[in-house]
Short mmCIF file of N, CA, C and O in Angstrom, two decimals:
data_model
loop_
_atom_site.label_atom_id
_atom_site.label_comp_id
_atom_site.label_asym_id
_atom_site.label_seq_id
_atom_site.Cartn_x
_atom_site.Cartn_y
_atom_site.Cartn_z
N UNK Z 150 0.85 -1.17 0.00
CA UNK Z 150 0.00 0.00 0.00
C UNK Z 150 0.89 1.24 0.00
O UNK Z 150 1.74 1.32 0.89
N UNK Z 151 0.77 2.28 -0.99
CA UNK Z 151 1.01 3.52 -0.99
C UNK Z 151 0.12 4.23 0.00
O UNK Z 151 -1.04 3.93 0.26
N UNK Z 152 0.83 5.18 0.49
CA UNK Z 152 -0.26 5.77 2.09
C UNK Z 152 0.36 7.40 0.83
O UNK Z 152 1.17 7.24 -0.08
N UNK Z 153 -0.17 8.52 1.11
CA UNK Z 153 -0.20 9.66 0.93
C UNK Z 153 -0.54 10.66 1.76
O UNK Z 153 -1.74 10.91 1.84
N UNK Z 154 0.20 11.31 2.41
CA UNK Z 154 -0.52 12.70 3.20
C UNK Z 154 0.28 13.92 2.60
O UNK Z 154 1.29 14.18 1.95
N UNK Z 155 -0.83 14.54 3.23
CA UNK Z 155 -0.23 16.35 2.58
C UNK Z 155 -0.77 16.95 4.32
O UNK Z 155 -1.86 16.88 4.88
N UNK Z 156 0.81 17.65 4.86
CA UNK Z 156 0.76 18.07 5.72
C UNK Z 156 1.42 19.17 6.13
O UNK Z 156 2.58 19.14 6.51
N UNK Z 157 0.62 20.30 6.05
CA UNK Z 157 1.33 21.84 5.71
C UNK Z 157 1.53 22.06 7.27
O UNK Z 157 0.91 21.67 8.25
N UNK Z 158 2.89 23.01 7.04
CA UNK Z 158 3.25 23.67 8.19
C UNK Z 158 3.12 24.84 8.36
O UNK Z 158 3.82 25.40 7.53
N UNK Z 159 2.48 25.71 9.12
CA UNK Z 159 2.26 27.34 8.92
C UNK Z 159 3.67 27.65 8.94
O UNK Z 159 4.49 26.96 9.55
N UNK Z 160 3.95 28.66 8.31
CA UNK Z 160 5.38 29.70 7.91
C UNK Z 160 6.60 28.36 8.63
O UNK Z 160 7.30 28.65 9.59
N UNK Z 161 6.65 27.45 8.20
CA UNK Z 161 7.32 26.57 8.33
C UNK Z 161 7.57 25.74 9.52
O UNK Z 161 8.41 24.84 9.60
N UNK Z 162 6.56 26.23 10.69
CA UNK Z 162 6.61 26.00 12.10
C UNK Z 162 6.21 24.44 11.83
O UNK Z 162 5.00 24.23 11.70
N UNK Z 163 7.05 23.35 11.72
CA UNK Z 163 6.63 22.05 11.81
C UNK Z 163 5.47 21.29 12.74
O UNK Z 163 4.54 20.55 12.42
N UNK Z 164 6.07 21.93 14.45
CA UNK Z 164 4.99 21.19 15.41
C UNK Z 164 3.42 21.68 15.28
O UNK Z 164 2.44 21.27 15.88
N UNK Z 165 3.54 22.75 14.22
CA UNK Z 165 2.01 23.33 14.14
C UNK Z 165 1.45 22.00 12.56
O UNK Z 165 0.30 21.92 12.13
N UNK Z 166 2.42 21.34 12.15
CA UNK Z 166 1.10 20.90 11.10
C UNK Z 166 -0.04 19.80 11.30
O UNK Z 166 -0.63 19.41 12.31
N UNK Z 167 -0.10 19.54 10.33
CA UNK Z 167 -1.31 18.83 10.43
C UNK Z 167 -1.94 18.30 9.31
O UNK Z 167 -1.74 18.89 8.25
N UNK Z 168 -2.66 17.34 9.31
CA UNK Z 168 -2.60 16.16 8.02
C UNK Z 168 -4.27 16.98 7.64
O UNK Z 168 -5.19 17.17 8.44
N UNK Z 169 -4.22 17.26 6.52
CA UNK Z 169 -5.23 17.93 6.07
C UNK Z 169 -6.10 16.95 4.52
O UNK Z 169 -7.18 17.24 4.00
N UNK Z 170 -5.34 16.02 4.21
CA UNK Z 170 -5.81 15.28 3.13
C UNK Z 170 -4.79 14.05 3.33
O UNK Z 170 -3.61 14.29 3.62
N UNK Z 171 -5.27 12.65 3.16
CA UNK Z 171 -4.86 11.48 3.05
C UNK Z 171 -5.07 10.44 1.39
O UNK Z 171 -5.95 10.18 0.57
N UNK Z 172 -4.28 10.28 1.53
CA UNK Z 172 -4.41 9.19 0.14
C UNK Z 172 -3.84 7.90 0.30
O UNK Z 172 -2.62 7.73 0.21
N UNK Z 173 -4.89 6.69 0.60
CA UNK Z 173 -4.22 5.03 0.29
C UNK Z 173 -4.15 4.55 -1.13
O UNK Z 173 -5.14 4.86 -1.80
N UNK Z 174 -3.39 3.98 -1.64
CA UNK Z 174 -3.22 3.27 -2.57
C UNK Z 174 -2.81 2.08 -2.73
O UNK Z 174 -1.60 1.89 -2.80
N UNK Z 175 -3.79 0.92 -2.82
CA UNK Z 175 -3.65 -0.50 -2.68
C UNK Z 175 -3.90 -0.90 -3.91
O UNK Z 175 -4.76 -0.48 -4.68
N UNK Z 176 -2.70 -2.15 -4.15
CA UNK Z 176 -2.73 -3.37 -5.42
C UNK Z 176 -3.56 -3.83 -5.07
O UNK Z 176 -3.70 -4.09 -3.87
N UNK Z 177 -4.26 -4.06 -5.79
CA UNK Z 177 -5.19 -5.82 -6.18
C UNK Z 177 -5.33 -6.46 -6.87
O UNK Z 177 -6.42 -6.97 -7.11
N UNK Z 178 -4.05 -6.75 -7.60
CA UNK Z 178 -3.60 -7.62 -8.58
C UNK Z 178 -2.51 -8.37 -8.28
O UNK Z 178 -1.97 -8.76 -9.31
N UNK Z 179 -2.00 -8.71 -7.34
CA UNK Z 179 -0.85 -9.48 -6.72
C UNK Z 179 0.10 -8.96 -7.19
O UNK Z 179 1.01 -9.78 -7.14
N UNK Z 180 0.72 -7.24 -8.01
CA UNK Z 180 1.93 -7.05 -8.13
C UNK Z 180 1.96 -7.55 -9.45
O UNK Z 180 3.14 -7.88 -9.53
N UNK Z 181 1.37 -7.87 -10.71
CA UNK Z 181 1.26 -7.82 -12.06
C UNK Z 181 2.29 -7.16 -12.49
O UNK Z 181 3.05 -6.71 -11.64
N UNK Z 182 2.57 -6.95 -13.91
CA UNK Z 182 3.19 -6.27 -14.02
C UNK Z 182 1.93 -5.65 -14.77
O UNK Z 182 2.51 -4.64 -15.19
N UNK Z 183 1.11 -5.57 -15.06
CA UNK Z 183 0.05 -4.88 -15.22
C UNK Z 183 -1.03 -4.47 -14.63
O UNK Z 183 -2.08 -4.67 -15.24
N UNK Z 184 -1.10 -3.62 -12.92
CA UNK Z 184 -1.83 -3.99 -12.11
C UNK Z 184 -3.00 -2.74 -12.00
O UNK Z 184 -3.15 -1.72 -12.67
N UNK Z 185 -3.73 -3.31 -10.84
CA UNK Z 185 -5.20 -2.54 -11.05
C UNK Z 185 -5.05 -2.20 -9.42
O UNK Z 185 -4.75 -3.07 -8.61
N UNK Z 186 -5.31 -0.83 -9.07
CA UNK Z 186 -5.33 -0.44 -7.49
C UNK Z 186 -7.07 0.59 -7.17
O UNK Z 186 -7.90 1.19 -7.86
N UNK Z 187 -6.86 0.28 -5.75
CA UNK Z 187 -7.73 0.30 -5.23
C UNK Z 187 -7.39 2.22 -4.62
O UNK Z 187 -6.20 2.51 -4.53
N UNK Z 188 -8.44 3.35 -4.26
CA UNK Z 188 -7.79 4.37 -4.44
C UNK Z 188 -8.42 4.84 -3.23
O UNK Z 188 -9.56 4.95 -3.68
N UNK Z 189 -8.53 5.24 -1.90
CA UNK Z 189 -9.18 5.94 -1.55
C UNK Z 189 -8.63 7.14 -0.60
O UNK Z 189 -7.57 7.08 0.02
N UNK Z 190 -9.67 8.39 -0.60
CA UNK Z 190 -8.99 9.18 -0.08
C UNK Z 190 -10.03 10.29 1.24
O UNK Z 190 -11.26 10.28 1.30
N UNK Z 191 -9.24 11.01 2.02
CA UNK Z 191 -10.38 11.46 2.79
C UNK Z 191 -9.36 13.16 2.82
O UNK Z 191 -8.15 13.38 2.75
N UNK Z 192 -10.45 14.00 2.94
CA UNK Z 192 -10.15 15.65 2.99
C UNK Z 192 -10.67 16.09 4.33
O UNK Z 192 -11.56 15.43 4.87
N UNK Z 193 -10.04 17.47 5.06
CA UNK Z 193 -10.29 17.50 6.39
C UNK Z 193 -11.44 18.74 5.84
O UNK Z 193 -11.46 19.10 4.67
N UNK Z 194 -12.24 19.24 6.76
CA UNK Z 194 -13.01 20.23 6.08
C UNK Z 194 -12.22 21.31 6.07
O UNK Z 194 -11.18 21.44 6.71
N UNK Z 195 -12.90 22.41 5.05
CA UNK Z 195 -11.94 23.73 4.16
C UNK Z 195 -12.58 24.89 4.65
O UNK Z 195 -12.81 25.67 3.73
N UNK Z 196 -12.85 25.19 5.46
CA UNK Z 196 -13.60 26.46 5.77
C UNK Z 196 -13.35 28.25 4.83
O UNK Z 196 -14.10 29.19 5.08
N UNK Z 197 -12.44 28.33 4.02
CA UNK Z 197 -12.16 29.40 3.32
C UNK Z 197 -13.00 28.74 2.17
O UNK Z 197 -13.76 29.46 1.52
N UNK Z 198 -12.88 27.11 1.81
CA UNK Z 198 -13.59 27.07 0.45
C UNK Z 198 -15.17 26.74 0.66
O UNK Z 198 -15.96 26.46 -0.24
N UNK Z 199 -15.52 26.85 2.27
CA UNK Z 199 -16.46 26.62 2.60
C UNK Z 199 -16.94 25.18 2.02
O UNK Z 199 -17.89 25.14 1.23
N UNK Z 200 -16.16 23.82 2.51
CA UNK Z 200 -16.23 22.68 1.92
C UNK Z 200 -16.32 21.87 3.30
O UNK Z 200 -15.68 22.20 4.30
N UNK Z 201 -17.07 20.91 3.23
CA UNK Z 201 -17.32 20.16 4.66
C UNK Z 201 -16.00 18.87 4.02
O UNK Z 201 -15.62 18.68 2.87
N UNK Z 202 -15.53 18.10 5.47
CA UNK Z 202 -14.69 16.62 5.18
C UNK Z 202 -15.18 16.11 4.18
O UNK Z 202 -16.41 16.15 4.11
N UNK Z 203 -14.53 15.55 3.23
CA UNK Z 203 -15.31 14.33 2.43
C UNK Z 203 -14.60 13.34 2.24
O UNK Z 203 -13.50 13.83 1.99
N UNK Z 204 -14.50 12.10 2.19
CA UNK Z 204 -14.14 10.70 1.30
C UNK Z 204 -14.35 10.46 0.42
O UNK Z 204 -15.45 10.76 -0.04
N UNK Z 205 -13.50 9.83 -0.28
CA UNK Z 205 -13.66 9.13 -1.68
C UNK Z 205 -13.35 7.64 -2.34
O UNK Z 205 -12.16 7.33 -2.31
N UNK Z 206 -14.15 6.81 -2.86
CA UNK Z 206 -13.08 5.50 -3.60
C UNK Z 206 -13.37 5.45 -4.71
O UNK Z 206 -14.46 5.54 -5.27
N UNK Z 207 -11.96 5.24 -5.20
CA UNK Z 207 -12.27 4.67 -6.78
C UNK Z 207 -11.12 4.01 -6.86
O UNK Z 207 -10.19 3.96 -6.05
N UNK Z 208 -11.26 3.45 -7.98
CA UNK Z 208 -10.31 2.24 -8.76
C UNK Z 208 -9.40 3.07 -10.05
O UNK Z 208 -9.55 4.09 -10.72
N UNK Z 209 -8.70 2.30 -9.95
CA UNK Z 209 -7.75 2.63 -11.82
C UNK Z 209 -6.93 1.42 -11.87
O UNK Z 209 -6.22 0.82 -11.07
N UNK Z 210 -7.36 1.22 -13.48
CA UNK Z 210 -7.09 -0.37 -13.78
C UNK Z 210 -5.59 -0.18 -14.94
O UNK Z 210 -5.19 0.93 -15.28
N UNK Z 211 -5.19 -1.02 -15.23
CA UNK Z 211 -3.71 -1.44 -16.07
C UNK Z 211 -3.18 -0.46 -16.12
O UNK Z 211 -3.37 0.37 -17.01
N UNK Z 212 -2.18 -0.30 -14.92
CA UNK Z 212 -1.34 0.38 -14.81
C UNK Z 212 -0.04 -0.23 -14.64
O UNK Z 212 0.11 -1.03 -13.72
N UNK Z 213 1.07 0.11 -15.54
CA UNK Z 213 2.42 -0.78 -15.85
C UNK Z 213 3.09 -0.10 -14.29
O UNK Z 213 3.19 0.99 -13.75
N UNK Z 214 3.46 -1.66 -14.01
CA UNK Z 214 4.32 -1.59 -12.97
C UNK Z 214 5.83 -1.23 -12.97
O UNK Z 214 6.42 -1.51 -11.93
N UNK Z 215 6.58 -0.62 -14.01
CA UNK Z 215 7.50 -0.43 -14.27
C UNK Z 215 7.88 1.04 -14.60
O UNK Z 215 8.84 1.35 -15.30
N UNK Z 216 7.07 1.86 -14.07
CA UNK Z 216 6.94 3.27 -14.04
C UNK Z 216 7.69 3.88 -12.82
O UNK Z 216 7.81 2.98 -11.99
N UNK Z 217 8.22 4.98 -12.40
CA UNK Z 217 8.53 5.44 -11.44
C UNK Z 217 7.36 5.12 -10.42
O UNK Z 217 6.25 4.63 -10.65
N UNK Z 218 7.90 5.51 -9.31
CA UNK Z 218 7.37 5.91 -7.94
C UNK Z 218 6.17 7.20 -8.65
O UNK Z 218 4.97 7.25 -8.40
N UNK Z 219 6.58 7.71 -9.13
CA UNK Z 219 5.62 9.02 -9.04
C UNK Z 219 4.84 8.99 -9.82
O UNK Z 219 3.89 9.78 -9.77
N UNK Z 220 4.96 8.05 -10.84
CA UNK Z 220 3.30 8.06 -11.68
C UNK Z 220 2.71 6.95 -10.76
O UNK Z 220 1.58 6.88 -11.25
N UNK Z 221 2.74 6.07 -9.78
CA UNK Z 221 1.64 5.40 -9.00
C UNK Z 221 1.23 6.36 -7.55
O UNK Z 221 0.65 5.93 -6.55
N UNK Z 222 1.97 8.42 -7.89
CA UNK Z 222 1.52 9.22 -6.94
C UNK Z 222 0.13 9.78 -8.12
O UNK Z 222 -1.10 9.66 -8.14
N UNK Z 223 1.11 10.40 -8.95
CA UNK Z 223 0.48 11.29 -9.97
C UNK Z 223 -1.84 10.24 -10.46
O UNK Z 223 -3.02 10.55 -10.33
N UNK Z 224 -1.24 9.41 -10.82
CA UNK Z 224 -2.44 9.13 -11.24
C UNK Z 224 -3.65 8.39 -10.55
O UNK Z 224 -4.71 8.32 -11.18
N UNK Z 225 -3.54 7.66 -8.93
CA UNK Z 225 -4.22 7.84 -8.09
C UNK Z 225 -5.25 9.61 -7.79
O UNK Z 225 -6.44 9.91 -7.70
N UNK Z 226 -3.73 10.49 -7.73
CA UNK Z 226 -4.70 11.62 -7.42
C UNK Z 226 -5.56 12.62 -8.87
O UNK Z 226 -6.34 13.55 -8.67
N UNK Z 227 -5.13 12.07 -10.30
CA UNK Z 227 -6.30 12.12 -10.72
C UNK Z 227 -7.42 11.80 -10.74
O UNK Z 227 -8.40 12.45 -11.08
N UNK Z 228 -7.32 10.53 -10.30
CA UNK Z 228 -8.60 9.82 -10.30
C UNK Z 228 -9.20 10.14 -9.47
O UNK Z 228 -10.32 10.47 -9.85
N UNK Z 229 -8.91 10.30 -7.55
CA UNK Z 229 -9.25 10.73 -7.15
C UNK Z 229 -10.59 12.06 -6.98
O UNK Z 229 -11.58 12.14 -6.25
N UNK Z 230 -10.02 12.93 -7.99
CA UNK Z 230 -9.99 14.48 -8.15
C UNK Z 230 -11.60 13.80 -9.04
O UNK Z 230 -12.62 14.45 -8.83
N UNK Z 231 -11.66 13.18 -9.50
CA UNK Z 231 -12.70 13.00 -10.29
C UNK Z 231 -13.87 11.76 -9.89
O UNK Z 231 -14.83 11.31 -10.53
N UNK Z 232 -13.39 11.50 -8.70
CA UNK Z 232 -14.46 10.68 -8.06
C UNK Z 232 -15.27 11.01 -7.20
O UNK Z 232 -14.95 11.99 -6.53
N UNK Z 233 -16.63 10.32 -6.90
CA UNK Z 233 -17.54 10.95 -6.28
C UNK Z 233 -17.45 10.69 -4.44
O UNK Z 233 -17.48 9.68 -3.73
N UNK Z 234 -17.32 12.56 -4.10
CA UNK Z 234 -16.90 12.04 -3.19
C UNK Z 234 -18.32 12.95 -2.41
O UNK Z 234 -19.11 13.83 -2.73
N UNK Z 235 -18.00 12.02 -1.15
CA UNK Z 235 -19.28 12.18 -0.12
C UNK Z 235 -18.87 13.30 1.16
O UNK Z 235 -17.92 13.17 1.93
N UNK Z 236 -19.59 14.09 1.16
CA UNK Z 236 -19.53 15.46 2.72
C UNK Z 236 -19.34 14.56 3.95
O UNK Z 236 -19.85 13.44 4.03
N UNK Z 237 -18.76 14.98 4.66
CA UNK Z 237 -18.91 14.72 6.28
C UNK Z 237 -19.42 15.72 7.17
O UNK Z 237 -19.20 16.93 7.13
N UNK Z 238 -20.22 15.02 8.10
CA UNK Z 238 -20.55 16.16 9.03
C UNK Z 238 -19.78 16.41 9.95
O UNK Z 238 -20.01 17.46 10.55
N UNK Z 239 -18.90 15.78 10.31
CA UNK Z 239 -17.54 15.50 11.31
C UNK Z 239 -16.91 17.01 11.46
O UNK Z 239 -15.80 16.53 11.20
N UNK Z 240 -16.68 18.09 11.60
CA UNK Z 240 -16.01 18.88 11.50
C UNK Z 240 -14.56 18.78 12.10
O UNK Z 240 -13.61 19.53 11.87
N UNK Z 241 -14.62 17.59 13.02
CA UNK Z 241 -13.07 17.30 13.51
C UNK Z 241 -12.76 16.05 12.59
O UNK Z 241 -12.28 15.10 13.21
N UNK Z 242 -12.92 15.89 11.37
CA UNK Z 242 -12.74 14.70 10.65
C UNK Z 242 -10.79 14.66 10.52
O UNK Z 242 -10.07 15.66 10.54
N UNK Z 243 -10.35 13.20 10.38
CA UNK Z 243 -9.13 13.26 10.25
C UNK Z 243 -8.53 12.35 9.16
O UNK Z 243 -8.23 11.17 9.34
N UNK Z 244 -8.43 12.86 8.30
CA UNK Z 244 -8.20 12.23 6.93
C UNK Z 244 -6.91 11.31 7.18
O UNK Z 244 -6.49 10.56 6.30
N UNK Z 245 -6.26 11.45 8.57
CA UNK Z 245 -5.21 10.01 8.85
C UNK Z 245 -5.90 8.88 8.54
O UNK Z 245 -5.21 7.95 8.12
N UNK Z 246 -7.19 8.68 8.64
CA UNK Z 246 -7.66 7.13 8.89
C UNK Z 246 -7.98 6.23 7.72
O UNK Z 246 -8.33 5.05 7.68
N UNK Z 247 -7.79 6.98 6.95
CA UNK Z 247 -7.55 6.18 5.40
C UNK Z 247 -6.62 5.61 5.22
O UNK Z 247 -6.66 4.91 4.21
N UNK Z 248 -5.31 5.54 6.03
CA UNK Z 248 -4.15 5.06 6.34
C UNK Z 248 -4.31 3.64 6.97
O UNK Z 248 -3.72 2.69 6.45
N UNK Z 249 -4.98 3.50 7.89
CA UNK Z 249 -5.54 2.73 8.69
C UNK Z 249 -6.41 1.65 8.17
O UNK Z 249 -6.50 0.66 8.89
N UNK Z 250 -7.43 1.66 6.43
CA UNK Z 250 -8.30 1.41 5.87
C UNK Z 250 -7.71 0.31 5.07
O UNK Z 250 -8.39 -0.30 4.24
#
């Protein structure tokens, strides 16, 4: 499993950040060299974009295993970006737990 977080630090103060979006990325093809992963992701809520938490899953299928590291970053989070994702009412939601999933 690829795990993904994005965790900003205000003006670089490290002990202030905080995981604001999570991304798992799981095989389910036993490591193919042509494999198909499993995608899911969770957002903390956005209050400037006025956006509540949400989750997301989707899939993306034949993807060559012989690509960098960064196209199995890059094209999870397209897919992502284009899947239907669901509000939370959670306002303390913590997009760590997709990690956990």
């Amino acid at each position: 499993m690829l795990v993904v977080k994005i965790e900003p630090a205000p003006s670089g103060f490290v002990p202030m950040r905080r995981c604001i979006c999570g991304l798992a990325v799981a095989n389910v093809s036993d490591l193919a060299d042509i494999a198909d992963y499993r995608v899911i992701g969770g957002e903390s809520p956005n209050g400037l974009k006025n956006r509540p938490a949400g989750i997301a899953e989707t899939m993306f299928l034949n993807h060559p295993g012989r690509h960098r590291v960064w196209a199995l970053v890059e094209r999870p989070c397209g897919v992502i970006m284009k899947a239907g994702w669901v509000g939370l009412s959670n306002p303390h939601f913590d997009p760590n737990f997709v990690i956990e999933i």
